[in-house]
């Protein structure tokens, strides 16, 4: 670890057994209590550096619970490392691919604080966690300490020898943290390491011109056509938010799968997939009794046509990702709404409607229109109309700006619906 690095200095005192023991002895982090706790630790004879380091780690552990659950309480973090780490349940889904493909040893190349490496090791796979950043390596080593099959060392993707393990996992850094305060990078050649190096490693890991067992986490905005044929790209959404697109090469790719969507919700992980031949776009048609808003992962994976087929649905406008059908079908791949009314968009008309129907609690959604939901809410001031609730969906129907008044299926028991 370089003595002149801020991150190194901030974490170094906790990497010693005494520092870690002190950190582990602290009560749950409480922002209101920091000054008092800091003074008490100083009065007990601990150095200012150690006190600052343990309180920082205590704060990061509290924040990390969202990604790592109870494991966070025995882990160390850097702020950037936590920000970039894969949440443990998602890392476990990645790890299972390696296990299912029979890949017994994996290098996590660019391991950060070791989020993905922990999940791989948790399945009993042999894991070499490698990062060019010595602070990340020190932290990953500590986070992997209870996994006998895992090690961590410093190294670079540029110098990596793919024959060191059967499989490779890569999660290139996609954020500019030094100058851009967390700004995300969209060109995969700006990732660190760049996509071209990831693909080169996949080729060198394979044999006879085939790509080897490599998985790589990419930004959800990745262009599928820029990635090789014969690989699977899986878009993953986590409780409605599209987090990543993962490139799966060689035996890690689903047989014949070109792209897939993995939608994780309270009910588990749900998968939809398509092959190279593509899927017909859904046909346009009249607005039915139900509207479906496909999950972002389904849209990005080019699976709207497949979802439409499954729902027996059509589009209200061929350029907009809303589907409509006459039946309610509950699916993890889309949010469903029962349509109550539809009208051309107009503020006066909408105000009259909301007043007549006493609708004051509004969720406002939009696709394919320039109207900004929050600006519209300011203009409507809906609270004055009553306590009834509705979802307003602003969109184009047959090229015309329209408002659909709807109720979310999740608020309606199935038997109340037409
Ligand atoms: C997004 S983070 C990895 C997070 C990790 N998967 C986790 O769940 O904790 C990317 C990591 O790649 C490392 N990195 C970037 N370029 C690298 C390179 N050329 N060689 C090795 N590591 C690199 C960075 O230091 C950073 O720790």
Short mmCIF file of C-alpha atoms and ligand atoms in Angstrom, two decimals:
data_model
loop_
_atom_site.label_atom_id
_atom_site.label_comp_id
_atom_site.label_asym_id
_atom_site.label_seq_id
_atom_site.Cartn_x
_atom_site.Cartn_y
_atom_site.Cartn_z
CA UNK A 1 0.00 0.00 0.00
CA UNK A 2 1.44 3.40 -0.93
CA UNK A 3 2.01 5.60 2.10
CA UNK A 4 1.00 8.73 0.19
CA UNK A 5 -2.46 7.56 -0.85
CA UNK A 6 -5.36 9.16 1.05
CA UNK A 7 -7.43 5.99 0.83
CA UNK A 8 -4.52 3.97 2.20
CA UNK A 9 -3.98 6.36 5.07
CA UNK A 10 -7.69 6.40 5.90
CA UNK A 11 -7.99 2.62 6.18
CA UNK A 12 -4.51 1.51 7.26
CA UNK A 13 -5.12 1.70 11.05
CA UNK A 14 -8.09 -0.71 10.80
CA UNK A 15 -6.13 -3.32 8.89
CA UNK A 16 -4.24 -4.22 12.07
CA UNK A 17 -5.84 -6.77 14.40
CA UNK A 18 -6.24 -4.19 17.21
CA UNK A 19 -7.92 -1.75 14.81
CA UNK A 20 -10.30 -4.36 13.49
CA UNK A 21 -11.15 -5.51 17.03
CA UNK A 22 -11.93 -1.90 18.01
CA UNK A 23 -14.13 -1.47 14.93
CA UNK A 24 -15.98 -4.72 15.69
CA UNK A 25 -16.58 -3.60 19.28
CA UNK A 26 -18.45 -0.42 18.24
CA UNK A 27 -22.24 -0.26 18.60
CA UNK A 28 -24.35 0.25 15.44
CA UNK A 29 -23.44 3.51 13.69
CA UNK A 30 -25.42 6.54 14.75
CA UNK A 31 -24.72 9.81 12.96
CA UNK A 32 -26.01 11.82 15.95
CA UNK A 33 -23.57 10.11 18.25
CA UNK A 34 -20.35 10.47 16.25
CA UNK A 35 -18.80 13.41 18.12
CA UNK A 36 -19.48 11.90 21.52
CA UNK A 37 -18.17 8.50 20.45
CA UNK A 38 -15.08 10.03 18.88
CA UNK A 39 -14.30 11.93 22.11
CA UNK A 40 -14.82 8.77 24.19
CA UNK A 41 -12.48 6.73 21.99
CA UNK A 42 -9.84 9.48 22.16
CA UNK A 43 -10.22 9.66 25.95
CA UNK A 44 -9.66 5.88 26.08
CA UNK A 45 -6.23 6.49 24.54
CA UNK A 46 -6.80 5.60 20.85
CA UNK A 47 -4.92 7.68 18.28
CA UNK A 48 -6.84 10.27 16.23
CA UNK A 49 -6.02 8.29 13.04
CA UNK A 50 -7.45 5.06 14.45
CA UNK A 51 -10.56 6.77 15.83
CA UNK A 52 -11.21 8.48 12.50
CA UNK A 53 -10.62 5.21 10.61
CA UNK A 54 -12.93 3.06 12.76
CA UNK A 55 -15.73 5.64 12.68
CA UNK A 56 -15.43 5.92 8.90
CA UNK A 57 -15.61 2.15 8.57
CA UNK A 58 -18.53 2.00 10.96
CA UNK A 59 -20.40 4.52 8.77
CA UNK A 60 -19.52 2.59 5.59
CA UNK A 61 -20.67 -0.69 7.14
CA UNK A 62 -24.03 0.86 7.95
CA UNK A 63 -24.35 2.12 4.38
CA UNK A 64 -23.20 -1.22 2.97
CA UNK A 65 -25.97 -3.20 4.67
CA UNK A 66 -28.17 -2.36 1.69
CA UNK A 67 -25.79 -4.28 -0.61
CA UNK A 68 -24.27 -6.88 1.70
CA UNK A 69 -26.89 -7.47 4.41
CA UNK A 70 -25.45 -8.79 7.65
CA UNK A 71 -22.09 -9.57 5.97
CA UNK A 72 -21.41 -5.81 5.95
CA UNK A 73 -20.76 -5.92 9.70
CA UNK A 74 -17.62 -7.97 9.23
CA UNK A 75 -16.34 -6.26 6.08
CA UNK A 76 -14.14 -3.27 5.30
CA UNK A 77 -14.83 -0.72 2.59
CA UNK A 78 -13.48 2.28 0.78
CA UNK A 79 -16.15 4.80 -0.25
CA UNK A 80 -15.44 4.23 -3.97
CA UNK A 81 -15.15 0.48 -3.48
CA UNK A 82 -18.56 0.31 -1.81
CA UNK A 83 -20.12 2.51 -4.46
CA UNK A 84 -18.83 0.24 -7.23
CA UNK A 85 -19.34 -3.11 -5.50
CA UNK A 86 -21.88 -5.58 -6.83
CA UNK A 87 -24.68 -6.19 -4.31
CA UNK A 88 -24.28 -9.67 -2.85
CA UNK A 89 -27.53 -11.28 -4.14
CA UNK A 90 -26.65 -10.14 -7.68
CA UNK A 91 -23.06 -11.34 -7.29
CA UNK A 92 -24.48 -14.71 -6.19
CA UNK A 93 -26.50 -14.91 -9.43
CA UNK A 94 -23.30 -14.27 -11.42
CA UNK A 95 -21.39 -16.84 -9.38
CA UNK A 96 -24.03 -19.50 -9.99
CA UNK A 97 -23.39 -19.27 -13.75
CA UNK A 98 -19.78 -20.31 -13.24
CA UNK A 99 -20.83 -23.11 -10.92
CA UNK A 100 -23.53 -24.39 -13.31
CA UNK A 101 -21.03 -24.38 -16.20
CA UNK A 102 -18.65 -26.51 -14.12
CA UNK A 103 -15.98 -23.79 -13.94
CA UNK A 104 -14.11 -24.60 -10.73
CA UNK A 105 -11.55 -21.77 -10.55
CA UNK A 106 -12.16 -18.11 -11.36
CA UNK A 107 -10.00 -14.99 -11.44
CA UNK A 108 -11.94 -11.88 -10.42
CA UNK A 109 -9.87 -9.41 -12.45
CA UNK A 110 -10.48 -5.94 -11.02
CA UNK A 111 -11.96 -7.26 -7.79
CA UNK A 112 -12.38 -3.95 -5.93
CA UNK A 113 -13.34 -4.62 -2.30
CA UNK A 114 -14.23 -8.18 -3.32
CA UNK A 115 -18.04 -8.20 -3.64
CA UNK A 116 -18.14 -10.61 -6.58
CA UNK A 117 -15.17 -12.62 -5.29
CA UNK A 118 -17.01 -13.27 -2.00
CA UNK A 119 -20.02 -14.67 -3.85
CA UNK A 120 -17.83 -16.90 -6.04
CA UNK A 121 -15.92 -18.16 -3.00
CA UNK A 122 -19.21 -18.61 -1.14
CA UNK A 123 -20.11 -21.30 -3.68
CA UNK A 124 -16.83 -23.08 -2.97
CA UNK A 125 -15.14 -22.02 -6.21
CA UNK A 126 -11.42 -21.35 -6.13
CA UNK A 127 -11.03 -17.59 -6.47
CA UNK A 128 -8.08 -15.37 -7.22
CA UNK A 129 -9.10 -11.78 -6.62
CA UNK A 130 -6.81 -9.38 -8.50
CA UNK A 131 -6.78 -5.58 -8.58
CA UNK A 132 -4.27 -2.99 -9.65
CA UNK A 133 -5.11 -0.87 -6.62
CA UNK A 134 -3.18 -2.00 -3.52
CA UNK A 135 -5.79 -0.57 -1.15
CA UNK A 136 -8.52 -2.58 -2.88
CA UNK A 137 -6.36 -5.70 -2.57
CA UNK A 138 -5.78 -5.13 1.16
CA UNK A 139 -9.52 -4.67 1.70
CA UNK A 140 -10.46 -7.65 -0.51
CA UNK A 141 -7.98 -9.85 1.39
CA UNK A 142 -9.70 -8.96 4.61
CA UNK A 143 -13.20 -9.40 3.20
CA UNK A 144 -12.23 -12.83 1.87
CA UNK A 145 -10.54 -13.97 5.09
CA UNK A 146 -13.21 -16.50 6.01
CA UNK A 147 -13.26 -18.15 2.56
CA UNK A 148 -10.55 -20.81 2.45
CA UNK A 149 -10.69 -21.11 -1.36
CA UNK A 150 -10.04 -17.40 -2.04
CA UNK A 151 -6.89 -15.29 -2.26
CA UNK A 152 -6.24 -11.69 -3.33
CA UNK A 153 -3.19 -10.12 -4.94
CA UNK A 154 -2.13 -7.03 -6.81
CA UNK A 155 -2.00 -7.26 -10.61
CA UNK A 156 -3.34 -5.71 -13.78
CA UNK A 157 -5.67 -6.92 -16.50
CA UNK A 158 -3.04 -5.87 -19.04
CA UNK A 159 -0.53 -8.33 -17.57
CA UNK A 160 -2.95 -11.09 -16.70
CA UNK A 161 -2.19 -14.61 -17.87
CA UNK A 162 -5.59 -16.18 -18.69
CA UNK A 163 -4.26 -19.69 -18.07
CA UNK A 164 -4.10 -18.87 -14.32
CA UNK A 165 -7.68 -20.08 -13.84
CA UNK A 166 -10.46 -21.84 -15.75
CA UNK A 167 -12.75 -18.83 -15.80
CA UNK A 168 -12.57 -15.05 -15.65
CA UNK A 169 -14.92 -12.53 -14.07
CA UNK A 170 -14.44 -8.84 -14.86
CA UNK A 171 -16.29 -5.80 -13.57
CA UNK A 172 -14.49 -2.87 -15.22
CA UNK A 173 -14.68 0.50 -13.45
CA UNK A 174 -17.33 2.61 -15.14
CA UNK A 175 -17.15 5.76 -13.06
CA UNK A 176 -14.79 8.71 -13.16
CA UNK A 177 -14.20 9.21 -9.48
CA UNK A 178 -11.16 11.50 -9.40
CA UNK A 179 -12.46 14.40 -11.49
CA UNK A 180 -16.08 13.69 -12.29
CA UNK A 181 -17.50 12.84 -8.83
CA UNK A 182 -19.07 9.54 -9.77
CA UNK A 183 -19.94 10.41 -13.36
CA UNK A 184 -20.61 7.24 -15.35
CA UNK A 185 -18.73 6.37 -18.51
CA UNK A 186 -20.77 5.34 -21.52
CA UNK A 187 -18.13 4.40 -24.10
CA UNK A 188 -16.96 0.89 -23.16
CA UNK A 189 -13.50 1.76 -24.44
CA UNK A 190 -13.33 4.30 -21.59
CA UNK A 191 -13.99 1.58 -19.00
CA UNK A 192 -11.02 0.49 -16.94
CA UNK A 193 -9.99 -1.98 -18.25
CA UNK A 194 -11.56 -1.25 -21.67
CA UNK A 195 -14.00 -3.62 -23.40
CA UNK A 196 -11.42 -4.46 -26.09
CA UNK A 197 -9.14 -5.92 -23.41
CA UNK A 198 -12.06 -7.87 -21.89
CA UNK A 199 -12.83 -9.41 -25.31
CA UNK A 200 -9.16 -10.11 -25.96
CA UNK A 201 -8.95 -12.01 -22.65
CA UNK A 202 -12.11 -13.97 -23.55
CA UNK A 203 -10.45 -15.02 -26.83
CA UNK A 204 -7.19 -16.00 -25.14
CA UNK A 205 -9.11 -17.97 -22.50
CA UNK A 206 -10.86 -20.00 -25.19
CA UNK A 207 -9.61 -22.56 -27.67
CA UNK A 208 -9.94 -23.06 -31.45
CA UNK A 209 -11.22 -19.54 -32.00
CA UNK A 210 -14.05 -19.93 -29.46
CA UNK A 211 -14.39 -17.55 -26.54
CA UNK A 212 -13.58 -18.97 -23.12
CA UNK A 213 -15.65 -18.84 -19.92
CA UNK A 214 -15.59 -15.14 -19.19
CA UNK A 215 -18.31 -13.02 -17.62
CA UNK A 216 -18.10 -9.23 -17.62
CA UNK A 217 -20.35 -6.62 -16.08
CA UNK A 218 -21.02 -3.75 -18.49
CA UNK A 219 -23.13 -0.60 -18.33
CA UNK A 220 -26.83 -1.08 -19.15
CA UNK A 221 -26.48 1.33 -22.08
CA UNK A 222 -24.16 -1.05 -23.96
CA UNK A 223 -24.92 -1.56 -27.65
CA UNK A 224 -25.63 -5.29 -28.18
CA UNK A 225 -24.46 -5.09 -31.78
CA UNK A 226 -21.00 -4.04 -30.58
CA UNK A 227 -20.60 -7.37 -28.76
CA UNK A 228 -19.66 -10.64 -30.43
CA UNK A 229 -22.23 -13.08 -31.80
CA UNK A 230 -22.39 -16.36 -29.91
CA UNK A 231 -22.30 -14.57 -26.57
CA UNK A 232 -25.24 -13.83 -24.30
CA UNK A 233 -25.87 -10.35 -22.97
CA UNK A 234 -28.13 -10.29 -19.95
CA UNK A 235 -29.75 -7.11 -18.68
CA UNK A 236 -30.49 -7.28 -15.00
CA UNK A 237 -33.06 -5.19 -13.20
CA UNK A 238 -33.14 -5.00 -9.44
CA UNK A 239 -36.55 -4.04 -8.03
CA UNK A 240 -37.32 -1.95 -11.10
CA UNK A 241 -33.89 -0.42 -11.68
CA UNK A 242 -31.72 -1.69 -14.55
CA UNK A 243 -28.32 -2.09 -12.94
CA UNK A 244 -26.14 -3.74 -15.54
CA UNK A 245 -25.73 -5.72 -18.72
CA UNK A 246 -23.57 -8.79 -18.25
CA UNK A 247 -21.65 -10.32 -21.12
CA UNK A 248 -21.44 -14.11 -20.87
CA UNK A 249 -18.96 -15.88 -23.12
CA UNK A 250 -18.24 -19.51 -24.00
CA UNK A 251 -19.94 -22.09 -21.79
CA UNK A 252 -21.28 -19.36 -19.50
CA UNK A 253 -23.67 -18.16 -22.23
CA UNK A 254 -27.10 -19.79 -22.47
CA UNK A 255 -27.16 -22.15 -25.49
CA UNK A 256 -28.27 -20.10 -28.49
CA UNK A 257 -29.25 -17.15 -26.29
CA UNK A 258 -28.49 -13.76 -27.85
CA UNK A 259 -29.91 -11.57 -25.12
CA UNK A 260 -31.90 -12.04 -21.97
CA UNK A 261 -33.55 -10.11 -19.18
CA UNK A 262 -33.21 -11.11 -15.55
CA UNK A 263 -35.78 -9.31 -13.46
CA UNK A 264 -35.20 -9.55 -9.73
CA UNK A 265 -38.15 -8.67 -7.51
CA UNK A 266 -39.52 -9.77 -4.16
CA UNK A 267 -40.63 -13.03 -5.77
CA UNK A 268 -37.08 -13.96 -6.92
CA UNK A 269 -35.22 -13.80 -10.24
CA UNK A 270 -37.25 -14.17 -13.46
CA UNK A 271 -35.69 -14.73 -16.84
CA UNK A 272 -36.84 -14.01 -20.40
CA UNK A 273 -34.61 -14.70 -23.39
CA UNK A 274 -34.30 -14.54 -27.15
CA UNK A 275 -32.07 -16.14 -29.75
CA UNK A 276 -30.13 -14.61 -32.68
CA UNK A 277 -33.09 -14.78 -35.06
CA UNK A 278 -34.86 -11.92 -33.32
CA UNK A 279 -38.48 -11.39 -32.46
CA UNK A 280 -41.22 -9.63 -34.39
CA UNK A 281 -42.19 -6.22 -33.07
CA UNK A 282 -45.61 -6.18 -31.45
CA UNK A 283 -48.40 -5.03 -33.74
CA UNK A 284 -49.98 -1.66 -33.00
CA UNK A 285 -53.64 -1.61 -32.02
CA UNK A 286 -56.33 0.12 -30.01
CA UNK A 287 -55.91 0.82 -26.31
CA UNK A 288 -57.44 -2.09 -24.41
CA UNK A 289 -58.63 -2.46 -20.83
CA UNK A 290 -55.12 -2.98 -19.50
CA UNK A 291 -51.80 -1.21 -20.02
CA UNK A 292 -48.41 -2.80 -19.41
CA UNK A 293 -45.17 -0.96 -18.77
CA UNK A 294 -42.37 -3.41 -19.61
CA UNK A 295 -39.43 -3.63 -17.23
CA UNK A 296 -36.34 -1.71 -18.42
CA UNK A 297 -34.32 -4.94 -18.69
CA UNK A 298 -36.95 -6.39 -21.05
CA UNK A 299 -36.82 -3.26 -23.21
CA UNK A 300 -33.03 -3.13 -23.36
CA UNK A 301 -32.75 -6.83 -24.16
CA UNK A 302 -35.06 -6.32 -27.17
CA UNK A 303 -37.72 -8.58 -25.66
CA UNK A 304 -40.82 -6.41 -25.95
CA UNK A 305 -42.11 -8.53 -28.84
CA UNK A 306 -41.65 -11.67 -26.75
CA UNK A 307 -43.46 -10.13 -23.78
CA UNK A 308 -46.27 -8.91 -26.05
CA UNK A 309 -46.67 -12.44 -27.34
CA UNK A 310 -46.85 -13.85 -23.80
CA UNK A 311 -49.41 -11.24 -22.74
CA UNK A 312 -51.40 -11.36 -25.97
CA UNK A 313 -50.70 -7.63 -26.13
CA UNK A 314 -50.24 -4.94 -28.79
CA UNK A 315 -48.57 -1.50 -28.73
CA UNK A 316 -50.53 1.72 -28.44
CA UNK A 317 -47.85 3.37 -30.57
CA UNK A 318 -45.14 1.42 -32.40
CA UNK A 319 -42.40 3.80 -31.18
CA UNK A 320 -43.33 3.66 -27.50
CA UNK A 321 -42.65 0.85 -25.05
CA UNK A 322 -46.16 0.52 -23.60
CA UNK A 323 -48.23 -2.57 -24.32
CA UNK A 324 -51.97 -2.95 -24.09
CA UNK A 325 -54.29 -5.96 -23.83
CA UNK A 326 -57.84 -6.82 -22.91
CA UNK A 327 -56.89 -9.25 -20.17
CA UNK A 328 -55.03 -8.84 -16.94
CA UNK A 329 -52.01 -11.10 -16.71
CA UNK A 330 -49.70 -10.66 -13.73
CA UNK A 331 -46.10 -10.85 -14.86
CA UNK A 332 -42.77 -9.93 -13.29
CA UNK A 333 -41.68 -8.49 -16.66
CA UNK A 334 -44.06 -5.53 -16.70
CA UNK A 335 -46.09 -3.32 -14.40
CA UNK A 336 -49.75 -3.67 -15.20
CA UNK A 337 -52.52 -1.08 -14.95
CA UNK A 338 -56.29 -1.24 -15.39
CA UNK A 339 -57.29 1.54 -17.78
CA UNK A 340 -60.05 3.77 -16.38
CA UNK A 341 -60.19 6.50 -19.01
CA UNK A 342 -58.24 8.05 -21.85
CA UNK A 343 -58.32 11.60 -23.21
CA UNK A 344 -56.25 13.95 -25.36
CA UNK A 345 -53.68 15.82 -23.28
CA UNK A 346 -54.78 19.28 -22.07
CA UNK A 347 -54.33 20.95 -18.68
CA UNK A 348 -57.85 22.41 -18.47
CA UNK A 349 -59.48 19.15 -19.49
CA UNK A 350 -57.38 17.24 -16.98
CA UNK A 351 -58.21 19.64 -14.14
CA UNK A 352 -61.93 19.28 -14.88
CA UNK A 353 -61.58 15.49 -14.93
CA UNK A 354 -59.63 15.29 -11.67
CA UNK A 355 -62.10 17.62 -9.94
CA UNK A 356 -65.12 15.61 -11.15
CA UNK A 357 -63.56 12.33 -10.05
CA UNK A 358 -62.04 13.77 -6.84
CA UNK A 359 -58.60 12.48 -7.72
CA UNK A 360 -55.95 14.17 -5.57
CA UNK A 361 -53.28 11.51 -5.12
CA UNK A 362 -51.53 11.05 -8.43
CA UNK A 363 -48.69 8.96 -9.72
CA UNK A 364 -47.60 10.48 -13.02
CA UNK A 365 -45.69 8.44 -15.61
CA UNK A 366 -44.67 9.28 -19.13
CA UNK A 367 -43.18 7.78 -22.26
CA UNK A 368 -42.85 9.42 -25.64
CA UNK A 369 -43.93 12.91 -24.61
CA UNK A 370 -42.06 16.06 -23.62
CA UNK A 371 -44.37 16.83 -20.68
CA UNK A 372 -42.45 16.72 -17.39
CA UNK A 373 -44.41 14.91 -14.64
CA UNK A 374 -43.28 17.21 -11.83
CA UNK A 375 -44.03 20.33 -13.84
CA UNK A 376 -47.48 18.94 -14.64
CA UNK A 377 -48.06 18.15 -10.97
CA UNK A 378 -47.22 21.78 -10.06
CA UNK A 379 -49.72 23.01 -12.63
CA UNK A 380 -52.46 20.61 -11.55
CA UNK A 381 -52.05 21.06 -7.77
CA UNK A 382 -54.09 17.85 -7.41
CA UNK A 383 -54.38 17.77 -3.59
CA UNK A 384 -57.24 20.28 -3.80
CA UNK A 385 -59.42 17.82 -5.76
CA UNK A 386 -59.83 15.11 -3.10
CA UNK A 387 -58.31 11.96 -1.72
CA UNK A 388 -58.96 9.53 -4.59
CA UNK A 389 -55.85 8.10 -6.26
CA UNK A 390 -54.94 7.28 -9.84
CA UNK A 391 -51.97 6.84 -12.14
CA UNK A 392 -51.78 9.29 -15.03
CA UNK A 393 -49.86 7.86 -17.97
CA UNK A 394 -48.79 10.52 -20.45
CA UNK A 395 -48.03 9.12 -23.86
CA UNK A 396 -48.80 9.27 -27.57
CA UNK A 397 -51.65 7.27 -29.00
CA UNK A 398 -51.84 7.25 -32.79
CA UNK A 399 -49.38 10.13 -32.76
CA UNK A 400 -51.59 12.23 -30.45
CA UNK A 401 -50.47 13.39 -26.98
CA UNK A 402 -52.80 11.56 -24.62
CA UNK A 403 -53.44 10.89 -20.94
CA UNK A 404 -54.46 7.46 -19.75
CA UNK A 405 -56.05 7.40 -16.29
CA UNK A 406 -55.32 4.04 -14.71
CA UNK A 407 -55.07 2.00 -11.51
CA UNK A 408 -52.04 -0.17 -10.82
CA UNK A 409 -52.85 -3.89 -10.83
CA UNK A 410 -50.87 -4.23 -7.60
CA UNK A 411 -53.56 -2.14 -5.82
CA UNK A 412 -56.42 -4.23 -7.19
CA UNK A 413 -57.26 -7.80 -6.28
CA UNK A 414 -57.59 -9.82 -9.48
CA UNK A 415 -61.34 -10.44 -9.04
CA UNK A 416 -62.13 -6.68 -9.04
CA UNK A 417 -60.92 -6.37 -12.59
CA UNK A 418 -62.80 -6.57 -15.84
C1 LIG B 1 -16.19 -1.77 -10.46
S1 LIG B 1 -14.80 -2.13 -9.49
C2 LIG B 1 -15.01 -3.82 -9.09
C3 LIG B 1 -16.04 -4.05 -8.03
C4 LIG B 1 -16.16 -5.49 -7.63
N1 LIG B 1 -16.70 -6.32 -8.65
C5 LIG B 1 -17.00 -5.65 -6.38
O1 LIG B 1 -18.10 -6.19 -6.45
O2 LIG B 1 -16.56 -5.22 -5.31
C6 LIG B 1 -13.50 -2.13 -10.69
C7 LIG B 1 -12.13 -2.40 -10.13
O3 LIG B 1 -11.25 -2.62 -11.25
C8 LIG B 1 -9.97 -2.15 -10.90
N2 LIG B 1 -9.23 -1.93 -12.16
C9 LIG B 1 -9.45 -0.95 -13.07
N3 LIG B 1 -8.62 -1.10 -14.11
C10 LIG B 1 -7.86 -2.20 -13.86
C11 LIG B 1 -6.84 -2.88 -14.57
N4 LIG B 1 -6.44 -2.43 -15.74
N5 LIG B 1 -6.30 -3.98 -14.02
C12 LIG B 1 -6.73 -4.44 -12.80
N6 LIG B 1 -7.69 -3.83 -12.08
C13 LIG B 1 -8.27 -2.73 -12.62
C14 LIG B 1 -10.23 -0.90 -10.11
O4 LIG B 1 -9.13 -0.62 -9.27
C15 LIG B 1 -11.51 -1.27 -9.33
O5 LIG B 1 -11.18 -1.74 -8.05
#
